[in-house]
Amino acid sequence: TLESQNGSAKISPSQLRERCLLPLQMALESKNTKLGQTALTGMQKLLCEDRFVGGVTMEVEVLEKQLLSQMLEAIRVTPSLHEDLQVEVMKVLLCITYSPNFDINGDSILRIAEVCIETYVSSCHQRSINTAVRATLSQILGDLTLQLRHRQEGADGDEVTALPLHRRDISPTSQALCEDVVTVLTVFCEKLESVDSGNQLLQLLYLECILSMLSSCPPTMHLSRGFTDLVWKQLCPSLVAIMGNPVNDKTIASHHGYMGAPDRDRFSDRLSLG
């Protein structure tokens, strides 16, 4: 067993993960559905045990040895998997964020989101993965802004409530979280701006991601200059572009101001008679 290897030598959580994740990764990359299901079940169980995630006394680890990095490496094949396995991977990604030592910040959220987006692009025509990706992104993005809300309410109130997801208090300050929220929102606004206008499914995904964050933002978010600049200078123009310009787009007509040709003719006749 893992405990009996190397005598009484202590094995770090990152070493345990590395040893256990390699065969699970190989099983997932085999593209065999049964092996893949077993591998993903194993990953979810791994994330539930303190000896793998480090417990509350987790030592500082270099980036490539951290839980998120190792898990993302193990599931890097996700976009090319069968849709049933892709849905299970989304569950694994959520399990990562539920880990008590998951450091919720802008960088980690964006790394997880990138896997979701790549999977969505490869399989968005499949309803099950379409729904799973959208739900996963909505959850993790909402958690980031809710963490900021909690931080600010905890700092302003007399009593500090429980941390979201019951995670250990390893999150950054309110100011750092606010900057992370703006950073993540900026990335999704840029994605929305750059996506081809004909790809409405991808547009919808980015819009839902932005909405998930905005709807969970604390009411003090407008005090951030970076946030207000982002909304007015980048997000609003993108939304206007998506809705179209009635002056240039002849398919758009105002319900109040539009007159068809017969109406215009009758109106001109009345003016001439008047």
PDB file of C-alpha atoms in Angstrom:
ATOM      1  CA  THR A   1       0.000   0.000   0.000  1.00  0.00           C
ATOM      2  CA  LEU A   2       0.975   3.659  -0.224  1.00  0.00           C
ATOM      3  CA  GLU A   3       1.484   3.810   3.556  1.00  0.00           C
ATOM      4  CA  SER A   4       3.918   0.882   3.571  1.00  0.00           C
ATOM      5  CA  GLN A   5       6.085   2.112   0.693  1.00  0.00           C
ATOM      6  CA  ASN A   6       9.484   3.594   1.566  1.00  0.00           C
ATOM      7  CA  GLY A   7       9.263   2.309   5.111  1.00  0.00           C
ATOM      8  CA  SER A   8       8.217   5.002   7.506  1.00  0.00           C
ATOM      9  CA  ALA A   9       9.213   7.848   5.184  1.00  0.00           C
ATOM     10  CA  LYS A  10       6.568  10.544   4.975  1.00  0.00           C
ATOM     11  CA  ILE A  11       4.967  10.917   1.544  1.00  0.00           C
ATOM     12  CA  SER A  12       3.651  14.390   0.726  1.00  0.00           C
ATOM     13  CA  PRO A  13       0.114  14.836  -0.618  1.00  0.00           C
ATOM     14  CA  SER A  14       1.504  15.949  -3.992  1.00  0.00           C
ATOM     15  CA  GLN A  15       3.572  12.747  -4.253  1.00  0.00           C
ATOM     16  CA  LEU A  16       0.565  10.625  -3.336  1.00  0.00           C
ATOM     17  CA  ARG A  17      -1.533  12.386  -5.972  1.00  0.00           C
ATOM     18  CA  GLU A  18       1.165  11.955  -8.587  1.00  0.00           C
ATOM     19  CA  ARG A  19       1.425   8.215  -7.976  1.00  0.00           C
ATOM     20  CA  CYS A  20      -2.329   7.664  -7.988  1.00  0.00           C
ATOM     21  CA  LEU A  21      -3.282  10.027 -10.786  1.00  0.00           C
ATOM     22  CA  LEU A  22      -0.916   8.593 -13.380  1.00  0.00           C
ATOM     23  CA  PRO A  23      -2.751   5.247 -13.830  1.00  0.00           C
ATOM     24  CA  LEU A  24      -6.096   7.066 -13.656  1.00  0.00           C
ATOM     25  CA  GLN A  25      -4.938   9.472 -16.354  1.00  0.00           C
ATOM     26  CA  MET A  26      -3.772   6.582 -18.538  1.00  0.00           C
ATOM     27  CA  ALA A  27      -7.149   4.865 -18.100  1.00  0.00           C
ATOM     28  CA  LEU A  28      -8.968   8.064 -19.075  1.00  0.00           C
ATOM     29  CA  GLU A  29      -6.755   8.582 -22.130  1.00  0.00           C
ATOM     30  CA  SER A  30      -7.460   5.025 -23.315  1.00  0.00           C
ATOM     31  CA  LYS A  31     -10.833   6.369 -24.552  1.00  0.00           C
ATOM     32  CA  ASN A  32     -12.444   3.208 -23.175  1.00  0.00           C
ATOM     33  CA  THR A  33     -15.729   4.278 -21.600  1.00  0.00           C
ATOM     34  CA  LYS A  34     -15.682   1.757 -18.732  1.00  0.00           C
ATOM     35  CA  LEU A  35     -12.057   2.475 -17.873  1.00  0.00           C
ATOM     36  CA  GLY A  36     -12.751   6.185 -18.108  1.00  0.00           C
ATOM     37  CA  GLN A  37     -15.714   5.969 -15.740  1.00  0.00           C
ATOM     38  CA  THR A  38     -13.598   4.042 -13.234  1.00  0.00           C
ATOM     39  CA  ALA A  39     -10.787   6.588 -13.524  1.00  0.00           C
ATOM     40  CA  LEU A  40     -13.093   9.558 -12.928  1.00  0.00           C
ATOM     41  CA  THR A  41     -14.727   7.829  -9.960  1.00  0.00           C
ATOM     42  CA  GLY A  42     -11.239   7.295  -8.547  1.00  0.00           C
ATOM     43  CA  MET A  43     -10.397  10.978  -9.013  1.00  0.00           C
ATOM     44  CA  GLN A  44     -13.530  12.044  -7.158  1.00  0.00           C
ATOM     45  CA  LYS A  45     -12.690   9.706  -4.263  1.00  0.00           C
ATOM     46  CA  LEU A  46      -9.127  11.021  -4.219  1.00  0.00           C
ATOM     47  CA  LEU A  47     -10.423  14.562  -3.803  1.00  0.00           C
ATOM     48  CA  CYS A  48     -12.445  13.519  -0.745  1.00  0.00           C
ATOM     49  CA  GLU A  49      -9.502  12.225   1.288  1.00  0.00           C
ATOM     50  CA  ASP A  50      -7.358  14.514   3.423  1.00  0.00           C
ATOM     51  CA  ARG A  51      -4.133  12.604   2.761  1.00  0.00           C
ATOM     52  CA  PHE A  52      -4.431  13.545  -0.926  1.00  0.00           C
ATOM     53  CA  VAL A  53      -5.615  17.134  -0.576  1.00  0.00           C
ATOM     54  CA  GLY A  54      -3.357  17.987   2.363  1.00  0.00           C
ATOM     55  CA  GLY A  55      -5.780  18.698   5.208  1.00  0.00           C
ATOM     56  CA  VAL A  56      -5.620  21.980   7.089  1.00  0.00           C
ATOM     57  CA  THR A  57      -1.827  21.826   7.511  1.00  0.00           C
ATOM     58  CA  MET A  58      -1.014  21.694   3.824  1.00  0.00           C
ATOM     59  CA  GLU A  59       2.544  22.707   2.992  1.00  0.00           C
ATOM     60  CA  VAL A  60       3.254  25.281   0.301  1.00  0.00           C
ATOM     61  CA  GLU A  61       3.701  23.504  -3.044  1.00  0.00           C
ATOM     62  CA  VAL A  62       5.164  24.697  -6.325  1.00  0.00           C
ATOM     63  CA  LEU A  63       2.604  25.423  -9.038  1.00  0.00           C
ATOM     64  CA  GLU A  64       3.020  22.216 -11.045  1.00  0.00           C
ATOM     65  CA  LYS A  65       2.697  20.103  -7.878  1.00  0.00           C
ATOM     66  CA  GLN A  66      -0.446  21.789  -6.628  1.00  0.00           C
ATOM     67  CA  LEU A  67      -3.752  19.936  -6.581  1.00  0.00           C
ATOM     68  CA  LEU A  68      -5.327  21.942  -9.395  1.00  0.00           C
ATOM     69  CA  SER A  69      -2.315  21.614 -11.705  1.00  0.00           C
ATOM     70  CA  GLN A  70      -2.088  17.863 -11.202  1.00  0.00           C
ATOM     71  CA  MET A  71      -5.809  17.346 -11.700  1.00  0.00           C
ATOM     72  CA  LEU A  72      -5.929  19.463 -14.860  1.00  0.00           C
ATOM     73  CA  GLU A  73      -2.989  17.513 -16.257  1.00  0.00           C
ATOM     74  CA  ALA A  74      -4.810  14.247 -15.528  1.00  0.00           C
ATOM     75  CA  ILE A  75      -7.965  15.342 -17.404  1.00  0.00           C
ATOM     76  CA  ARG A  76      -6.331  17.236 -20.268  1.00  0.00           C
ATOM     77  CA  VAL A  77      -7.830  14.769 -22.758  1.00  0.00           C
ATOM     78  CA  THR A  78     -11.376  15.869 -21.840  1.00  0.00           C
ATOM     79  CA  PRO A  79     -12.311  17.709 -25.098  1.00  0.00           C
ATOM     80  CA  SER A  80     -11.793  14.510 -27.105  1.00  0.00           C
ATOM     81  CA  LEU A  81     -13.669  12.171 -24.744  1.00  0.00           C
ATOM     82  CA  HIS A  82     -17.143  10.709 -25.209  1.00  0.00           C
ATOM     83  CA  GLU A  83     -19.860  13.088 -24.009  1.00  0.00           C
ATOM     84  CA  ASP A  84     -20.790  10.835 -21.061  1.00  0.00           C
ATOM     85  CA  LEU A  85     -17.224  11.026 -19.776  1.00  0.00           C
ATOM     86  CA  GLN A  86     -17.102  14.757 -20.392  1.00  0.00           C
ATOM     87  CA  VAL A  87     -20.127  15.212 -18.134  1.00  0.00           C
ATOM     88  CA  GLU A  88     -18.333  13.231 -15.407  1.00  0.00           C
ATOM     89  CA  VAL A  89     -15.249  15.414 -15.809  1.00  0.00           C
ATOM     90  CA  MET A  90     -17.404  18.455 -15.063  1.00  0.00           C
ATOM     91  CA  LYS A  91     -18.305  16.808 -11.749  1.00  0.00           C
ATOM     92  CA  VAL A  92     -14.610  16.286 -11.030  1.00  0.00           C
ATOM     93  CA  LEU A  93     -13.931  19.959 -11.714  1.00  0.00           C
ATOM     94  CA  LEU A  94     -16.613  20.932  -9.208  1.00  0.00           C
ATOM     95  CA  CYS A  95     -15.126  18.492  -6.694  1.00  0.00           C
ATOM     96  CA  ILE A  96     -11.806  20.313  -7.040  1.00  0.00           C
ATOM     97  CA  THR A  97     -13.426  23.610  -6.089  1.00  0.00           C
ATOM     98  CA  TYR A  98     -15.115  21.929  -3.111  1.00  0.00           C
ATOM     99  CA  SER A  99     -11.732  20.763  -1.788  1.00  0.00           C
ATOM    100  CA  PRO A 100     -11.040  22.475   1.581  1.00  0.00           C
ATOM    101  CA  ASN A 101      -7.626  23.629   0.354  1.00  0.00           C
ATOM    102  CA  PHE A 102      -8.684  24.910  -3.037  1.00  0.00           C
ATOM    103  CA  ASP A 103      -7.431  28.494  -3.310  1.00  0.00           C
ATOM    104  CA  ILE A 104     -10.270  30.284  -5.045  1.00  0.00           C
ATOM    105  CA  ASN A 105      -8.745  33.099  -7.085  1.00  0.00           C
ATOM    106  CA  GLY A 106      -8.940  34.506 -10.585  1.00  0.00           C
ATOM    107  CA  ASP A 107      -6.142  32.398 -12.015  1.00  0.00           C
ATOM    108  CA  SER A 108      -7.473  29.070 -10.744  1.00  0.00           C
ATOM    109  CA  ILE A 109     -11.016  29.881 -11.894  1.00  0.00           C
ATOM    110  CA  LEU A 110      -9.788  30.803 -15.379  1.00  0.00           C
ATOM    111  CA  ARG A 111      -7.758  27.594 -15.659  1.00  0.00           C
ATOM    112  CA  ILE A 112     -10.814  25.504 -14.853  1.00  0.00           C
ATOM    113  CA  ALA A 113     -12.994  27.625 -17.122  1.00  0.00           C
ATOM    114  CA  GLU A 114     -10.624  27.035 -20.045  1.00  0.00           C
ATOM    115  CA  VAL A 115     -11.156  23.264 -19.789  1.00  0.00           C
ATOM    116  CA  CYS A 116     -14.914  23.829 -19.719  1.00  0.00           C
ATOM    117  CA  ILE A 117     -14.831  26.125 -22.745  1.00  0.00           C
ATOM    118  CA  GLU A 118     -12.617  23.800 -24.810  1.00  0.00           C
ATOM    119  CA  THR A 119     -14.968  20.928 -24.005  1.00  0.00           C
ATOM    120  CA  TYR A 120     -17.997  23.031 -24.911  1.00  0.00           C
ATOM    121  CA  VAL A 121     -16.480  24.025 -28.254  1.00  0.00           C
ATOM    122  CA  SER A 122     -15.794  20.393 -29.110  1.00  0.00           C
ATOM    123  CA  SER A 123     -19.200  19.039 -28.066  1.00  0.00           C
ATOM    124  CA  CYS A 124     -21.700  21.907 -27.764  1.00  0.00           C
ATOM    125  CA  HIS A 125     -24.058  20.125 -30.169  1.00  0.00           C
ATOM    126  CA  GLN A 126     -24.559  17.451 -27.484  1.00  0.00           C
ATOM    127  CA  ARG A 127     -27.284  18.587 -25.100  1.00  0.00           C
ATOM    128  CA  SER A 128     -25.906  16.794 -22.039  1.00  0.00           C
ATOM    129  CA  ILE A 129     -22.434  18.343 -22.189  1.00  0.00           C
ATOM    130  CA  ASN A 130     -23.903  21.690 -23.225  1.00  0.00           C
ATOM    131  CA  THR A 131     -25.933  21.752 -20.015  1.00  0.00           C
ATOM    132  CA  ALA A 132     -23.126  20.364 -17.836  1.00  0.00           C
ATOM    133  CA  VAL A 133     -20.554  22.921 -18.973  1.00  0.00           C
ATOM    134  CA  ARG A 134     -22.921  25.845 -18.514  1.00  0.00           C
ATOM    135  CA  ALA A 135     -23.890  24.673 -15.019  1.00  0.00           C
ATOM    136  CA  THR A 136     -20.242  24.131 -14.027  1.00  0.00           C
ATOM    137  CA  LEU A 137     -19.120  27.540 -15.240  1.00  0.00           C
ATOM    138  CA  SER A 138     -22.073  29.246 -13.585  1.00  0.00           C
ATOM    139  CA  GLN A 139     -21.218  27.550 -10.289  1.00  0.00           C
ATOM    140  CA  ILE A 140     -17.490  28.290 -10.173  1.00  0.00           C
ATOM    141  CA  LEU A 141     -17.830  31.871 -11.424  1.00  0.00           C
ATOM    142  CA  GLY A 142     -20.627  32.560  -8.972  1.00  0.00           C
ATOM    143  CA  ASP A 143     -18.493  31.128  -6.157  1.00  0.00           C
ATOM    144  CA  LEU A 144     -15.718  33.605  -6.919  1.00  0.00           C
ATOM    145  CA  THR A 145     -17.989  36.639  -6.632  1.00  0.00           C
ATOM    146  CA  LEU A 146     -19.805  35.166  -3.622  1.00  0.00           C
ATOM    147  CA  GLN A 147     -16.443  34.785  -1.915  1.00  0.00           C
ATOM    148  CA  LEU A 148     -15.870  38.501  -2.433  1.00  0.00           C
ATOM    149  CA  ARG A 149     -19.354  39.310  -1.116  1.00  0.00           C
ATOM    150  CA  HIS A 150     -18.680  37.192   1.969  1.00  0.00           C
ATOM    151  CA  ARG A 151     -15.343  38.883   2.567  1.00  0.00           C
ATOM    152  CA  GLN A 152     -16.858  42.337   2.414  1.00  0.00           C
ATOM    153  CA  GLU A 153     -19.854  41.449   4.563  1.00  0.00           C
ATOM    154  CA  GLY A 154     -17.555  39.790   7.086  1.00  0.00           C
ATOM    155  CA  ALA A 155     -15.362  42.872   7.246  1.00  0.00           C
ATOM    156  CA  ASP A 156     -18.313  45.260   7.630  1.00  0.00           C
ATOM    157  CA  GLY A 157     -20.518  43.217   9.950  1.00  0.00           C
ATOM    158  CA  ASP A 158     -20.205  42.335  13.603  1.00  0.00           C
ATOM    159  CA  GLU A 159     -20.196  38.594  12.976  1.00  0.00           C
ATOM    160  CA  VAL A 160     -18.318  36.589  10.386  1.00  0.00           C
ATOM    161  CA  THR A 161     -20.422  33.871   8.795  1.00  0.00           C
ATOM    162  CA  ALA A 162     -19.183  30.512   7.556  1.00  0.00           C
ATOM    163  CA  LEU A 163     -17.016  30.542   4.464  1.00  0.00           C
ATOM    164  CA  PRO A 164     -18.656  29.398   1.210  1.00  0.00           C
ATOM    165  CA  LEU A 165     -18.268  25.656   0.622  1.00  0.00           C
ATOM    166  CA  HIS A 166     -16.874  25.325   4.184  1.00  0.00           C
ATOM    167  CA  ARG A 167     -13.358  25.803   2.901  1.00  0.00           C
ATOM    168  CA  ARG A 168     -10.363  26.745   5.019  1.00  0.00           C
ATOM    169  CA  ASP A 169      -9.682  30.466   5.181  1.00  0.00           C
ATOM    170  CA  ILE A 170      -6.844  30.686   2.659  1.00  0.00           C
ATOM    171  CA  SER A 171      -8.479  33.204   0.340  1.00  0.00           C
ATOM    172  CA  PRO A 172      -6.882  36.577  -0.411  1.00  0.00           C
ATOM    173  CA  THR A 173      -8.036  39.952   0.870  1.00  0.00           C
ATOM    174  CA  SER A 174     -11.180  41.706  -0.329  1.00  0.00           C
ATOM    175  CA  GLN A 175      -9.122  44.011  -2.520  1.00  0.00           C
ATOM    176  CA  ALA A 176      -7.302  41.084  -4.161  1.00  0.00           C
ATOM    177  CA  LEU A 177     -10.588  39.255  -4.713  1.00  0.00           C
ATOM    178  CA  CYS A 178     -12.132  42.364  -6.235  1.00  0.00           C
ATOM    179  CA  GLU A 179      -9.208  42.590  -8.656  1.00  0.00           C
ATOM    180  CA  ASP A 180      -9.628  38.883  -9.466  1.00  0.00           C
ATOM    181  CA  VAL A 181     -13.332  39.380 -10.213  1.00  0.00           C
ATOM    182  CA  VAL A 182     -12.528  42.245 -12.571  1.00  0.00           C
ATOM    183  CA  THR A 183      -9.778  40.194 -14.228  1.00  0.00           C
ATOM    184  CA  VAL A 184     -12.060  37.207 -14.840  1.00  0.00           C
ATOM    185  CA  LEU A 185     -14.868  39.439 -16.087  1.00  0.00           C
ATOM    186  CA  THR A 186     -12.412  41.143 -18.436  1.00  0.00           C
ATOM    187  CA  VAL A 187     -11.377  37.808 -19.911  1.00  0.00           C
ATOM    188  CA  PHE A 188     -14.975  36.811 -20.602  1.00  0.00           C
ATOM    189  CA  CYS A 189     -15.812  40.225 -22.034  1.00  0.00           C
ATOM    190  CA  GLU A 190     -12.851  39.859 -24.390  1.00  0.00           C
ATOM    191  CA  LYS A 191     -14.026  36.395 -25.374  1.00  0.00           C
ATOM    192  CA  LEU A 192     -17.523  37.718 -26.015  1.00  0.00           C
ATOM    193  CA  GLU A 193     -16.121  40.547 -28.118  1.00  0.00           C
ATOM    194  CA  SER A 194     -13.923  38.260 -30.229  1.00  0.00           C
ATOM    195  CA  VAL A 195     -16.364  35.417 -30.868  1.00  0.00           C
ATOM    196  CA  ASP A 196     -17.790  35.199 -34.384  1.00  0.00           C
ATOM    197  CA  SER A 197     -21.280  36.702 -34.577  1.00  0.00           C
ATOM    198  CA  GLY A 198     -22.530  33.547 -36.264  1.00  0.00           C
ATOM    199  CA  ASN A 199     -21.550  31.360 -33.309  1.00  0.00           C
ATOM    200  CA  GLN A 200     -24.584  32.106 -31.175  1.00  0.00           C
ATOM    201  CA  LEU A 201     -24.078  29.105 -28.862  1.00  0.00           C
ATOM    202  CA  LEU A 202     -20.660  30.366 -27.808  1.00  0.00           C
ATOM    203  CA  GLN A 203     -21.994  33.904 -27.460  1.00  0.00           C
ATOM    204  CA  LEU A 204     -24.725  32.580 -25.193  1.00  0.00           C
ATOM    205  CA  LEU A 205     -22.191  30.699 -23.075  1.00  0.00           C
ATOM    206  CA  TYR A 206     -20.071  33.815 -22.511  1.00  0.00           C
ATOM    207  CA  LEU A 207     -23.133  35.925 -21.779  1.00  0.00           C
ATOM    208  CA  GLU A 208     -24.320  33.426 -19.176  1.00  0.00           C
ATOM    209  CA  CYS A 209     -20.856  33.388 -17.588  1.00  0.00           C
ATOM    210  CA  ILE A 210     -20.844  37.180 -17.313  1.00  0.00           C
ATOM    211  CA  LEU A 211     -24.381  37.175 -15.930  1.00  0.00           C
ATOM    212  CA  SER A 212     -23.442  34.586 -13.283  1.00  0.00           C
ATOM    213  CA  MET A 213     -20.725  36.888 -12.003  1.00  0.00           C
ATOM    214  CA  LEU A 214     -22.666  40.130 -12.189  1.00  0.00           C
ATOM    215  CA  SER A 215     -25.685  38.685 -10.398  1.00  0.00           C
ATOM    216  CA  SER A 216     -23.500  37.565  -7.470  1.00  0.00           C
ATOM    217  CA  CYS A 217     -21.364  40.697  -7.163  1.00  0.00           C
ATOM    218  CA  PRO A 218     -21.623  42.644  -3.898  1.00  0.00           C
ATOM    219  CA  PRO A 219     -23.472  45.978  -4.092  1.00  0.00           C
ATOM    220  CA  THR A 220     -20.215  47.850  -3.448  1.00  0.00           C
ATOM    221  CA  MET A 221     -18.705  46.588  -6.694  1.00  0.00           C
ATOM    222  CA  HIS A 222     -19.565  49.850  -8.439  1.00  0.00           C
ATOM    223  CA  LEU A 223     -16.959  51.559  -6.230  1.00  0.00           C
ATOM    224  CA  SER A 224     -14.233  49.774  -8.190  1.00  0.00           C
ATOM    225  CA  ARG A 225     -13.043  51.995 -11.030  1.00  0.00           C
ATOM    226  CA  GLY A 226     -11.777  48.971 -12.935  1.00  0.00           C
ATOM    227  CA  PHE A 227     -15.220  47.359 -12.725  1.00  0.00           C
ATOM    228  CA  THR A 228     -17.174  50.416 -13.893  1.00  0.00           C
ATOM    229  CA  ASP A 229     -14.719  51.059 -16.728  1.00  0.00           C
ATOM    230  CA  LEU A 230     -15.073  47.448 -17.834  1.00  0.00           C
ATOM    231  CA  VAL A 231     -18.868  47.580 -17.827  1.00  0.00           C
ATOM    232  CA  TRP A 232     -19.243  50.890 -19.656  1.00  0.00           C
ATOM    233  CA  LYS A 233     -16.272  50.790 -22.018  1.00  0.00           C
ATOM    234  CA  GLN A 234     -16.175  47.097 -22.960  1.00  0.00           C
ATOM    235  CA  LEU A 235     -19.234  45.113 -21.914  1.00  0.00           C
ATOM    236  CA  CYS A 236     -21.924  47.619 -22.950  1.00  0.00           C
ATOM    237  CA  PRO A 237     -20.488  48.192 -26.462  1.00  0.00           C
ATOM    238  CA  SER A 238     -20.285  44.413 -26.923  1.00  0.00           C
ATOM    239  CA  LEU A 239     -23.934  44.013 -25.920  1.00  0.00           C
ATOM    240  CA  VAL A 240     -24.963  46.789 -28.304  1.00  0.00           C
ATOM    241  CA  ALA A 241     -23.035  45.107 -31.115  1.00  0.00           C
ATOM    242  CA  ILE A 242     -24.774  41.791 -30.435  1.00  0.00           C
ATOM    243  CA  MET A 243     -28.228  43.408 -30.449  1.00  0.00           C
ATOM    244  CA  GLY A 244     -27.460  45.125 -33.740  1.00  0.00           C
ATOM    245  CA  ASN A 245     -27.720  48.668 -35.031  1.00  0.00           C
ATOM    246  CA  PRO A 246     -31.242  49.593 -36.276  1.00  0.00           C
ATOM    247  CA  VAL A 247     -29.758  52.212 -38.608  1.00  0.00           C
ATOM    248  CA  ASN A 248     -27.602  49.719 -40.458  1.00  0.00           C
ATOM    249  CA  ASP A 249     -29.482  46.480 -39.914  1.00  0.00           C
ATOM    250  CA  LYS A 250     -32.680  46.550 -41.990  1.00  0.00           C
ATOM    251  CA  THR A 251     -33.989  43.441 -40.224  1.00  0.00           C
ATOM    252  CA  ILE A 252     -34.369  45.441 -36.992  1.00  0.00           C
ATOM    253  CA  ALA A 253     -37.439  47.661 -36.685  1.00  0.00           C
ATOM    254  CA  SER A 254     -38.672  49.734 -33.787  1.00  0.00           C
ATOM    255  CA  HIS A 255     -42.196  48.887 -32.696  1.00  0.00           C
ATOM    256  CA  HIS A 256     -42.814  52.582 -32.151  1.00  0.00           C
ATOM    257  CA  GLY A 257     -41.044  54.369 -34.962  1.00  0.00           C
ATOM    258  CA  TYR A 258     -41.188  51.997 -37.916  1.00  0.00           C
ATOM    259  CA  MET A 259     -43.442  52.777 -40.910  1.00  0.00           C
ATOM    260  CA  GLY A 260     -43.865  50.483 -43.822  1.00  0.00           C
ATOM    261  CA  ALA A 261     -43.979  51.912 -47.386  1.00  0.00           C
ATOM    262  CA  PRO A 262     -47.832  52.018 -47.572  1.00  0.00           C
ATOM    263  CA  ASP A 263     -47.980  53.846 -44.236  1.00  0.00           C
ATOM    264  CA  ARG A 264     -45.435  56.388 -45.406  1.00  0.00           C
ATOM    265  CA  ASP A 265     -47.416  56.994 -48.632  1.00  0.00           C
ATOM    266  CA  ARG A 266     -50.676  57.544 -46.758  1.00  0.00           C
ATOM    267  CA  PHE A 267     -48.932  59.849 -44.322  1.00  0.00           C
ATOM    268  CA  SER A 268     -47.433  61.887 -47.194  1.00  0.00           C
ATOM    269  CA  ASP A 269     -50.855  62.148 -48.896  1.00  0.00           C
ATOM    270  CA  ARG A 270     -52.420  63.509 -45.710  1.00  0.00           C
ATOM    271  CA  LEU A 271     -49.667  66.101 -45.385  1.00  0.00           C
ATOM    272  CA  SER A 272     -50.208  67.216 -48.992  1.00  0.00           C
ATOM    273  CA  LEU A 273     -53.933  67.548 -48.374  1.00  0.00           C
ATOM    274  CA  GLY A 274     -53.524  69.268 -45.110  1.00  0.00           C
TER     275      GLY A 274
END
